[in-house]
């Protein structure tokens, strides 16, 4: 996407060096900075501009903040976190239905 960034006064940059970003990791980034573009730089050249997209669900990557949640008590059960509102980033655990804030996920 070629969106000019002139309008934005402050540009947030997330720098991830020498790393291949897996889908799960970009999902995590999307939660921290939903509007940040990802610039893929290879051999000092910008090769790709990517915008992170929030998935509908994040499975087994984060822990549910509710300690009594079945995903925390039952071994081998992956968490399922639903993104109910992508614009305002509203999250919910699919098991215990607890609302989760991004701060709780990223510690
Ligand atoms: Zn839960």
mmCIF file with all atom_site columns, C-alpha atoms and ligand atoms in Angstrom:
data_model
loop_
_atom_site.group_PDB
_atom_site.id
_atom_site.type_symbol
_atom_site.label_atom_id
_atom_site.label_alt_id
_atom_site.label_comp_id
_atom_site.label_asym_id
_atom_site.label_entity_id
_atom_site.label_seq_id
_atom_site.pdbx_PDB_ins_code
_atom_site.Cartn_x
_atom_site.Cartn_y
_atom_site.Cartn_z
_atom_site.occupancy
_atom_site.B_iso_or_equiv
_atom_site.pdbx_formal_charge
_atom_site.auth_seq_id
_atom_site.auth_comp_id
_atom_site.auth_asym_id
_atom_site.auth_atom_id
_atom_site.pdbx_PDB_model_num
ATOM   1   C  CA  . UNK A 1 1   ? 0.000   0.000   0.000  1.00 0.00 ? 1   UNK A CA  1
ATOM   2   C  CA  . UNK A 1 2   ? 1.294   3.416   -0.831 1.00 0.00 ? 2   UNK A CA  1
ATOM   3   C  CA  . UNK A 1 3   ? -0.218  5.538   1.842  1.00 0.00 ? 3   UNK A CA  1
ATOM   4   C  CA  . UNK A 1 4   ? 1.639   8.796   2.256  1.00 0.00 ? 4   UNK A CA  1
ATOM   5   C  CA  . UNK A 1 5   ? 2.629   9.314   5.857  1.00 0.00 ? 5   UNK A CA  1
ATOM   6   C  CA  . UNK A 1 6   ? 2.863   13.098  5.631  1.00 0.00 ? 6   UNK A CA  1
ATOM   7   C  CA  . UNK A 1 7   ? -0.400  13.554  7.427  1.00 0.00 ? 7   UNK A CA  1
ATOM   8   C  CA  . UNK A 1 8   ? 0.823   11.757  10.489 1.00 0.00 ? 8   UNK A CA  1
ATOM   9   C  CA  . UNK A 1 9   ? 2.827   13.959  12.771 1.00 0.00 ? 9   UNK A CA  1
ATOM   10  C  CA  . UNK A 1 10  ? 4.423   11.188  14.629 1.00 0.00 ? 10  UNK A CA  1
ATOM   11  C  CA  . UNK A 1 11  ? 5.394   7.997   13.002 1.00 0.00 ? 11  UNK A CA  1
ATOM   12  C  CA  . UNK A 1 12  ? 5.738   4.955   15.134 1.00 0.00 ? 12  UNK A CA  1
ATOM   13  C  CA  . UNK A 1 13  ? 8.403   2.631   14.031 1.00 0.00 ? 13  UNK A CA  1
ATOM   14  C  CA  . UNK A 1 14  ? 8.868   -0.878  15.185 1.00 0.00 ? 14  UNK A CA  1
ATOM   15  C  CA  . UNK A 1 15  ? 12.229  -2.187  14.303 1.00 0.00 ? 15  UNK A CA  1
ATOM   16  C  CA  . UNK A 1 16  ? 12.755  -5.858  14.068 1.00 0.00 ? 16  UNK A CA  1
ATOM   17  C  CA  . UNK A 1 17  ? 16.185  -6.739  12.879 1.00 0.00 ? 17  UNK A CA  1
ATOM   18  C  CA  . UNK A 1 18  ? 17.401  -9.840  11.165 1.00 0.00 ? 18  UNK A CA  1
ATOM   19  C  CA  . UNK A 1 19  ? 14.248  -11.611 11.850 1.00 0.00 ? 19  UNK A CA  1
ATOM   20  C  CA  . UNK A 1 20  ? 11.764  -13.422 9.802  1.00 0.00 ? 20  UNK A CA  1
ATOM   21  C  CA  . UNK A 1 21  ? 8.407   -12.458 11.099 1.00 0.00 ? 21  UNK A CA  1
ATOM   22  C  CA  . UNK A 1 22  ? 6.093   -15.320 11.581 1.00 0.00 ? 22  UNK A CA  1
ATOM   23  C  CA  . UNK A 1 23  ? 2.386   -14.840 11.359 1.00 0.00 ? 23  UNK A CA  1
ATOM   24  C  CA  . UNK A 1 24  ? 2.006   -15.203 15.109 1.00 0.00 ? 24  UNK A CA  1
ATOM   25  C  CA  . UNK A 1 25  ? 4.555   -12.505 15.692 1.00 0.00 ? 25  UNK A CA  1
ATOM   26  C  CA  . UNK A 1 26  ? 2.936   -10.061 13.343 1.00 0.00 ? 26  UNK A CA  1
ATOM   27  C  CA  . UNK A 1 27  ? -0.332  -10.810 15.108 1.00 0.00 ? 27  UNK A CA  1
ATOM   28  C  CA  . UNK A 1 28  ? 1.304   -9.730  18.313 1.00 0.00 ? 28  UNK A CA  1
ATOM   29  C  CA  . UNK A 1 29  ? 2.659   -6.608  16.686 1.00 0.00 ? 29  UNK A CA  1
ATOM   30  C  CA  . UNK A 1 30  ? -0.739  -5.855  15.306 1.00 0.00 ? 30  UNK A CA  1
ATOM   31  C  CA  . UNK A 1 31  ? -2.086  -5.723  18.831 1.00 0.00 ? 31  UNK A CA  1
ATOM   32  C  CA  . UNK A 1 32  ? 0.598   -3.359  20.030 1.00 0.00 ? 32  UNK A CA  1
ATOM   33  C  CA  . UNK A 1 33  ? 0.540   -1.108  17.025 1.00 0.00 ? 33  UNK A CA  1
ATOM   34  C  CA  . UNK A 1 34  ? -2.451  -1.781  14.852 1.00 0.00 ? 34  UNK A CA  1
ATOM   35  C  CA  . UNK A 1 35  ? -1.689  1.014   12.432 1.00 0.00 ? 35  UNK A CA  1
ATOM   36  C  CA  . UNK A 1 36  ? 2.017   0.635   12.110 1.00 0.00 ? 36  UNK A CA  1
ATOM   37  C  CA  . UNK A 1 37  ? 3.361   -0.283  8.733  1.00 0.00 ? 37  UNK A CA  1
ATOM   38  C  CA  . UNK A 1 38  ? 6.066   -2.900  8.621  1.00 0.00 ? 38  UNK A CA  1
ATOM   39  C  CA  . UNK A 1 39  ? 8.946   -2.147  6.376  1.00 0.00 ? 39  UNK A CA  1
ATOM   40  C  CA  . UNK A 1 40  ? 10.825  -5.182  5.242  1.00 0.00 ? 40  UNK A CA  1
ATOM   41  C  CA  . UNK A 1 41  ? 14.404  -4.174  4.705  1.00 0.00 ? 41  UNK A CA  1
ATOM   42  C  CA  . UNK A 1 42  ? 16.743  -6.469  2.948  1.00 0.00 ? 42  UNK A CA  1
ATOM   43  C  CA  . UNK A 1 43  ? 20.351  -5.631  2.171  1.00 0.00 ? 43  UNK A CA  1
ATOM   44  C  CA  . UNK A 1 44  ? 19.745  -2.071  3.328  1.00 0.00 ? 44  UNK A CA  1
ATOM   45  C  CA  . UNK A 1 45  ? 17.006  -1.610  0.811  1.00 0.00 ? 45  UNK A CA  1
ATOM   46  C  CA  . UNK A 1 46  ? 13.346  -1.332  1.430  1.00 0.00 ? 46  UNK A CA  1
ATOM   47  C  CA  . UNK A 1 47  ? 11.898  -4.301  -0.311 1.00 0.00 ? 47  UNK A CA  1
ATOM   48  C  CA  . UNK A 1 48  ? 8.439   -4.478  1.006  1.00 0.00 ? 48  UNK A CA  1
ATOM   49  C  CA  . UNK A 1 49  ? 5.933   -2.433  2.908  1.00 0.00 ? 49  UNK A CA  1
ATOM   50  C  CA  . UNK A 1 50  ? 3.484   -4.448  4.817  1.00 0.00 ? 50  UNK A CA  1
ATOM   51  C  CA  . UNK A 1 51  ? 0.598   -3.427  6.922  1.00 0.00 ? 51  UNK A CA  1
ATOM   52  C  CA  . UNK A 1 52  ? -0.230  -5.608  9.815  1.00 0.00 ? 52  UNK A CA  1
ATOM   53  C  CA  . UNK A 1 53  ? -3.671  -6.968  9.919  1.00 0.00 ? 53  UNK A CA  1
ATOM   54  C  CA  . UNK A 1 54  ? -5.408  -8.115  12.979 1.00 0.00 ? 54  UNK A CA  1
ATOM   55  C  CA  . UNK A 1 55  ? -6.715  -11.636 12.803 1.00 0.00 ? 55  UNK A CA  1
ATOM   56  C  CA  . UNK A 1 56  ? -10.183 -12.536 14.050 1.00 0.00 ? 56  UNK A CA  1
ATOM   57  C  CA  . UNK A 1 57  ? -8.775  -14.895 16.592 1.00 0.00 ? 57  UNK A CA  1
ATOM   58  C  CA  . UNK A 1 58  ? -5.432  -15.560 18.175 1.00 0.00 ? 58  UNK A CA  1
ATOM   59  C  CA  . UNK A 1 59  ? -5.006  -19.144 19.163 1.00 0.00 ? 59  UNK A CA  1
ATOM   60  C  CA  . UNK A 1 60  ? -2.473  -20.390 21.668 1.00 0.00 ? 60  UNK A CA  1
ATOM   61  C  CA  . UNK A 1 61  ? -0.135  -17.461 21.682 1.00 0.00 ? 61  UNK A CA  1
ATOM   62  C  CA  . UNK A 1 62  ? -1.228  -15.437 24.650 1.00 0.00 ? 62  UNK A CA  1
ATOM   63  C  CA  . UNK A 1 63  ? -2.301  -16.496 28.077 1.00 0.00 ? 63  UNK A CA  1
ATOM   64  C  CA  . UNK A 1 64  ? -5.704  -15.588 29.359 1.00 0.00 ? 64  UNK A CA  1
ATOM   65  C  CA  . UNK A 1 65  ? -5.269  -13.112 32.253 1.00 0.00 ? 65  UNK A CA  1
ATOM   66  C  CA  . UNK A 1 66  ? -7.975  -14.890 34.207 1.00 0.00 ? 66  UNK A CA  1
ATOM   67  C  CA  . UNK A 1 67  ? -6.050  -17.329 36.368 1.00 0.00 ? 67  UNK A CA  1
ATOM   68  C  CA  . UNK A 1 68  ? -9.104  -19.479 36.910 1.00 0.00 ? 68  UNK A CA  1
ATOM   69  C  CA  . UNK A 1 69  ? -9.730  -19.742 33.183 1.00 0.00 ? 69  UNK A CA  1
ATOM   70  C  CA  . UNK A 1 70  ? -9.792  -23.314 31.922 1.00 0.00 ? 70  UNK A CA  1
ATOM   71  C  CA  . UNK A 1 71  ? -6.948  -22.513 29.525 1.00 0.00 ? 71  UNK A CA  1
ATOM   72  C  CA  . UNK A 1 72  ? -4.746  -21.809 32.548 1.00 0.00 ? 72  UNK A CA  1
ATOM   73  C  CA  . UNK A 1 73  ? -5.840  -24.729 34.665 1.00 0.00 ? 73  UNK A CA  1
ATOM   74  C  CA  . UNK A 1 74  ? -6.208  -27.425 32.055 1.00 0.00 ? 74  UNK A CA  1
ATOM   75  C  CA  . UNK A 1 75  ? -2.909  -28.601 30.691 1.00 0.00 ? 75  UNK A CA  1
ATOM   76  C  CA  . UNK A 1 76  ? -2.465  -28.643 26.963 1.00 0.00 ? 76  UNK A CA  1
ATOM   77  C  CA  . UNK A 1 77  ? -5.412  -26.452 26.242 1.00 0.00 ? 77  UNK A CA  1
ATOM   78  C  CA  . UNK A 1 78  ? -4.598  -23.552 23.964 1.00 0.00 ? 78  UNK A CA  1
ATOM   79  C  CA  . UNK A 1 79  ? -6.021  -20.155 24.644 1.00 0.00 ? 79  UNK A CA  1
ATOM   80  C  CA  . UNK A 1 80  ? -8.402  -18.693 22.137 1.00 0.00 ? 80  UNK A CA  1
ATOM   81  C  CA  . UNK A 1 81  ? -8.621  -14.961 22.150 1.00 0.00 ? 81  UNK A CA  1
ATOM   82  C  CA  . UNK A 1 82  ? -11.229 -13.380 20.021 1.00 0.00 ? 82  UNK A CA  1
ATOM   83  C  CA  . UNK A 1 83  ? -10.846 -9.897  18.634 1.00 0.00 ? 83  UNK A CA  1
ATOM   84  C  CA  . UNK A 1 84  ? -14.300 -8.443  18.838 1.00 0.00 ? 84  UNK A CA  1
ATOM   85  C  CA  . UNK A 1 85  ? -13.483 -4.942  17.741 1.00 0.00 ? 85  UNK A CA  1
ATOM   86  C  CA  . UNK A 1 86  ? -10.489 -4.445  15.507 1.00 0.00 ? 86  UNK A CA  1
ATOM   87  C  CA  . UNK A 1 87  ? -10.692 -0.689  15.501 1.00 0.00 ? 87  UNK A CA  1
ATOM   88  C  CA  . UNK A 1 88  ? -10.711 -0.184  19.242 1.00 0.00 ? 88  UNK A CA  1
ATOM   89  C  CA  . UNK A 1 89  ? -8.991  -3.489  19.922 1.00 0.00 ? 89  UNK A CA  1
ATOM   90  C  CA  . UNK A 1 90  ? -11.443 -5.210  22.161 1.00 0.00 ? 90  UNK A CA  1
ATOM   91  C  CA  . UNK A 1 91  ? -10.450 -8.703  23.072 1.00 0.00 ? 91  UNK A CA  1
ATOM   92  C  CA  . UNK A 1 92  ? -12.252 -11.529 24.719 1.00 0.00 ? 92  UNK A CA  1
ATOM   93  C  CA  . UNK A 1 93  ? -11.280 -14.978 25.873 1.00 0.00 ? 93  UNK A CA  1
ATOM   94  C  CA  . UNK A 1 94  ? -13.417 -17.524 24.093 1.00 0.00 ? 94  UNK A CA  1
ATOM   95  C  CA  . UNK A 1 95  ? -13.409 -19.874 27.055 1.00 0.00 ? 95  UNK A CA  1
ATOM   96  C  CA  . UNK A 1 96  ? -14.188 -17.729 30.058 1.00 0.00 ? 96  UNK A CA  1
ATOM   97  C  CA  . UNK A 1 97  ? -15.570 -14.742 28.129 1.00 0.00 ? 97  UNK A CA  1
ATOM   98  C  CA  . UNK A 1 98  ? -13.377 -12.354 30.064 1.00 0.00 ? 98  UNK A CA  1
ATOM   99  C  CA  . UNK A 1 99  ? -12.615 -9.065  28.380 1.00 0.00 ? 99  UNK A CA  1
ATOM   100 C  CA  . UNK A 1 100 ? -8.920  -8.617  27.911 1.00 0.00 ? 100 UNK A CA  1
ATOM   101 C  CA  . UNK A 1 101 ? -6.951  -5.466  27.378 1.00 0.00 ? 101 UNK A CA  1
ATOM   102 C  CA  . UNK A 1 102 ? -3.832  -5.412  25.246 1.00 0.00 ? 102 UNK A CA  1
ATOM   103 C  CA  . UNK A 1 103 ? -1.805  -4.361  28.293 1.00 0.00 ? 103 UNK A CA  1
ATOM   104 C  CA  . UNK A 1 104 ? -2.759  -7.569  29.995 1.00 0.00 ? 104 UNK A CA  1
ATOM   105 C  CA  . UNK A 1 105 ? -1.538  -9.614  27.088 1.00 0.00 ? 105 UNK A CA  1
ATOM   106 C  CA  . UNK A 1 106 ? 1.717   -7.839  26.550 1.00 0.00 ? 106 UNK A CA  1
ATOM   107 C  CA  . UNK A 1 107 ? 3.696   -7.805  29.720 1.00 0.00 ? 107 UNK A CA  1
HETATM 108 ZN ZN1 . LIG B 2 .   ? -10.062 -17.194 29.677 1.00 0.00 ? 1   LIG B ZN1 1
#
